[in-house]
Short mmCIF file of C-alpha atoms in Angstrom, two decimals:
data_model
loop_
_atom_site.label_atom_id
_atom_site.label_comp_id
_atom_site.label_asym_id
_atom_site.label_seq_id
_atom_site.Cartn_x
_atom_site.Cartn_y
_atom_site.Cartn_z
CA GLN A 1 101.03 -1.51 208.09
CA SER A 2 102.20 -2.01 204.49
CA PRO A 3 103.59 1.02 202.75
CA SER A 4 105.89 -1.19 200.38
CA GLN A 5 104.57 -4.64 201.45
CA LYS A 6 102.35 -6.50 199.16
CA PHE A 7 99.74 -8.24 200.56
CA ALA A 8 100.23 -7.65 204.28
CA ARG A 9 97.18 -9.62 206.09
CA LEU A 10 96.31 -10.84 209.82
CA MET A 11 94.07 -13.72 210.00
CA LEU A 12 91.68 -13.35 213.41
CA PRO A 13 91.80 -15.85 215.74
CA ALA A 14 88.06 -17.25 215.28
CA THR A 15 86.35 -19.18 212.71
CA ILE A 16 83.29 -18.85 211.02
CA ALA A 17 80.57 -21.85 209.74
CA GLY A 18 77.19 -19.96 208.75
CA ASN A 19 75.08 -16.62 207.83
CA PHE A 20 76.70 -13.65 209.50
CA GLU A 21 76.97 -9.65 209.35
CA LEU A 22 80.59 -8.36 209.68
CA GLU A 23 81.54 -4.69 210.79
CA VAL A 24 85.03 -3.31 210.47
CA GLU A 25 86.01 0.19 211.19
CA PHE A 26 89.13 1.81 209.73
CA VAL A 27 91.20 4.48 208.77
CA ARG A 28 93.88 4.29 206.36
CA THR A 29 96.63 6.44 208.09
CA LYS A 30 98.75 6.65 205.13
CA GLY A 31 99.16 5.78 201.37
CA ASN A 32 96.65 5.64 198.71
CA ASP A 33 96.01 1.67 198.31
CA ALA A 34 94.17 -1.08 199.44
CA VAL A 35 92.32 -2.14 202.74
CA ALA A 36 91.61 -5.67 202.79
CA ILE A 37 88.80 -7.43 204.53
CA ILE A 38 89.04 -11.11 203.99
CA PHE A 39 85.87 -13.17 204.87
CA PRO A 40 84.26 -16.96 204.55
CA VAL A 41 81.71 -17.57 202.14
CA GLY A 42 80.24 -21.06 202.85
CA LYS A 43 83.61 -23.39 202.25
CA SER A 44 85.23 -20.38 199.77
CA GLN A 45 86.71 -17.02 200.92
CA LEU A 46 86.33 -13.81 199.44
CA ALA A 47 88.64 -10.55 199.68
CA MET A 48 87.19 -7.07 199.84
CA SER A 49 89.20 -4.62 198.63
CA LEU A 50 88.44 -0.98 199.57
CA GLY A 51 90.44 2.16 197.92
CA TRP A 52 93.25 0.86 195.87
CA SER A 53 94.66 2.00 192.28
CA LYS A 54 94.99 5.75 194.10
CA GLY A 55 92.29 5.28 196.07
CA GLY A 56 89.73 5.33 193.52
CA LYS A 57 88.75 1.30 193.50
CA ASN A 58 86.72 -1.03 195.28
CA SER A 59 85.95 -4.66 194.40
CA ILE A 60 85.20 -8.07 195.48
CA GLU A 61 87.79 -10.87 193.97
CA PHE A 62 87.33 -13.09 192.58
CA ILE A 63 83.93 -14.28 191.11
CA ASP A 64 84.13 -16.77 188.24
CA GLY A 65 87.33 -15.19 187.62
CA GLU A 66 86.74 -11.86 187.43
CA THR A 67 87.04 -9.10 189.61
CA LEU A 68 84.01 -7.41 190.86
CA PHE A 69 83.89 -3.68 190.88
CA SER A 70 81.68 -1.61 192.92
CA GLU A 71 79.46 0.58 190.56
CA THR A 72 79.03 3.27 193.10
CA THR A 73 81.77 5.88 194.14
CA GLY A 74 82.30 4.69 197.64
CA GLN A 75 85.48 6.50 198.11
CA VAL A 76 87.86 5.58 200.96
CA THR A 77 89.56 8.74 202.01
CA THR A 78 93.04 8.88 203.97
CA LYS A 79 92.94 9.87 207.51
CA LYS A 80 89.24 9.65 207.45
CA ARG A 81 87.19 6.80 209.80
CA HIS A 82 85.46 4.39 207.88
CA GLN A 83 83.10 1.57 208.68
CA LEU A 84 82.60 -1.55 205.97
CA SER A 85 79.48 -3.73 206.30
CA VAL A 86 79.43 -7.20 204.88
CA ARG A 87 76.15 -9.70 205.02
CA VAL A 88 76.91 -13.32 203.95
CA GLU A 89 74.14 -15.88 203.70
CA VAL A 90 74.38 -19.06 202.37
CA ALA A 91 71.70 -21.51 201.19
CA GLN A 92 72.79 -24.92 200.29
CA ASP A 93 75.07 -23.77 197.24
CA THR A 94 73.72 -20.13 196.66
CA ALA A 95 75.57 -17.46 198.31
CA THR A 96 74.29 -13.61 198.66
CA VAL A 97 76.74 -11.17 199.58
CA ASN A 98 75.81 -7.72 200.39
CA THR A 99 78.38 -4.99 201.11
CA SER A 100 78.07 -1.17 202.55
CA LEU A 101 80.83 1.65 202.89
CA ASP A 102 79.71 4.24 205.48
CA GLY A 103 76.14 3.20 205.02
CA GLN A 104 76.33 3.39 201.09
CA ALA A 105 75.31 -0.07 199.27
CA LEU A 106 78.79 -0.72 197.67
CA ILE A 107 78.57 -4.40 195.90
CA SER A 108 76.12 -6.67 196.15
CA TRP A 109 76.46 -10.36 194.48
CA SER A 110 74.13 -13.78 194.55
CA GLY A 111 75.21 -17.34 192.80
CA PRO A 112 76.67 -20.53 193.42
CA VAL A 113 79.58 -20.78 196.11
CA SER A 114 81.79 -22.59 193.35
CA LYS A 115 82.16 -19.48 191.64
CA LEU A 116 84.17 -17.81 194.55
CA LYS A 117 87.97 -17.43 194.75
CA THR A 118 90.02 -15.28 196.87
CA HIS A 119 92.94 -13.49 195.50
CA ASP A 120 95.94 -15.70 196.05
CA GLY A 121 97.82 -12.65 197.56
CA TRP A 122 94.71 -11.86 200.27
CA LYS A 123 94.32 -15.66 200.50
CA LEU A 124 94.47 -16.69 204.49
CA LYS A 125 95.49 -20.52 205.52
CA GLN A 126 92.26 -21.15 207.24
CA LEU A 127 89.25 -20.34 204.81
CA ASP A 128 86.92 -19.79 207.27
CA SER A 129 88.40 -16.99 208.92
CA ILE A 130 88.70 -13.20 208.98
CA GLY A 131 91.38 -11.45 207.91
CA LEU A 132 92.57 -7.70 207.95
CA GLY A 133 94.92 -6.62 205.47
CA ALA A 134 96.41 -3.79 203.54
CA GLN A 135 98.85 -3.53 200.62
CA GLY A 136 100.86 0.11 200.01
CA ALA A 137 98.82 1.90 202.84
CA SER A 138 99.24 2.09 206.58
CA VAL A 139 95.89 0.98 208.32
CA THR A 140 94.61 1.22 211.90
CA PHE A 141 91.55 -1.19 212.32
CA HIS A 142 89.24 -0.09 215.15
CA GLN A 143 86.95 -2.36 215.89
CA VAL A 144 85.73 -5.86 214.24
CA ARG A 145 82.40 -7.40 214.95
CA VAL A 146 80.60 -10.29 213.99
CA LYS A 147 76.97 -10.89 214.50
CA MET A 148 75.78 -14.60 213.61
CA LEU A 149 72.80 -14.94 211.69
CA SER A 150 73.03 -18.55 212.02
CA GLY A 151 75.37 -21.14 212.48
CA GLN A 152 78.66 -20.87 214.71
CA LEU A 153 81.40 -18.15 215.33
CA SER A 154 84.33 -20.27 217.20
CA PHE A 155 87.57 -18.76 219.03
CA ILE A 156 90.78 -20.32 218.01
CA PRO A 157 92.79 -20.83 221.51
CA ARG A 158 96.01 -19.33 221.87
CA GLU A 159 97.67 -22.55 222.70
CA SER A 160 96.00 -23.98 219.44
CA ARG A 161 96.83 -21.22 217.08
CA ILE A 162 99.23 -23.08 215.50
CA ALA A 163 97.26 -26.23 215.89
CA SER A 164 94.18 -26.58 214.09
CA ALA A 165 91.04 -27.01 216.57
CA PRO A 166 88.99 -24.25 217.26
CA ILE A 167 86.81 -24.15 220.57
CA PRO A 168 82.92 -23.19 220.21
CA TRP A 169 82.09 -19.94 221.60
CA ASP A 170 80.23 -20.36 225.02
CA SER A 171 77.93 -17.39 225.11
CA GLY A 172 75.90 -19.11 222.79
CA GLN A 173 75.42 -19.36 218.60
CA GLN A 174 73.83 -16.03 217.96
CA GLY A 175 74.49 -12.29 219.15
CA THR A 176 77.66 -10.01 218.23
CA HIS A 177 81.00 -10.93 218.92
CA VAL A 178 83.78 -8.29 219.10
CA VAL A 179 86.82 -10.04 218.38
#
């Protein structure tokens, strides 16, 4: 919850190195500002802000220092369950990010990873992790699913979360992981 707090966020205890699909199911239970999903893109990180500015704007921050807004109306409605899908693919220094909200295309972008930078308020300490956030809203996150397309998802063990080294997920490199 963050009815009045700016940039409340939670880093999930896993790291991602590679291409992946991310699905997050959530309900904004109160308020009319941002629900945020923070995710790695290569050696950078992006924040997808949904339903901010009185519920009417969706964006990715930042690409080449600018906010990229959705050209569609994908509205986040308070007290309604929503599903955000994000697909991230990186080949050499070029990233492709495709997002959809409730099955409708939202924002797509492709270009150099070097142009990406997270808004300082949403930035996670560990750039290769996923984060959930809220600003001016109370949000219940019901499920987070990660499907690795290539690379590795590693869980950070409880005893090491303050330290730095993650351990590899031992069920194989590919598949869907519920965090």
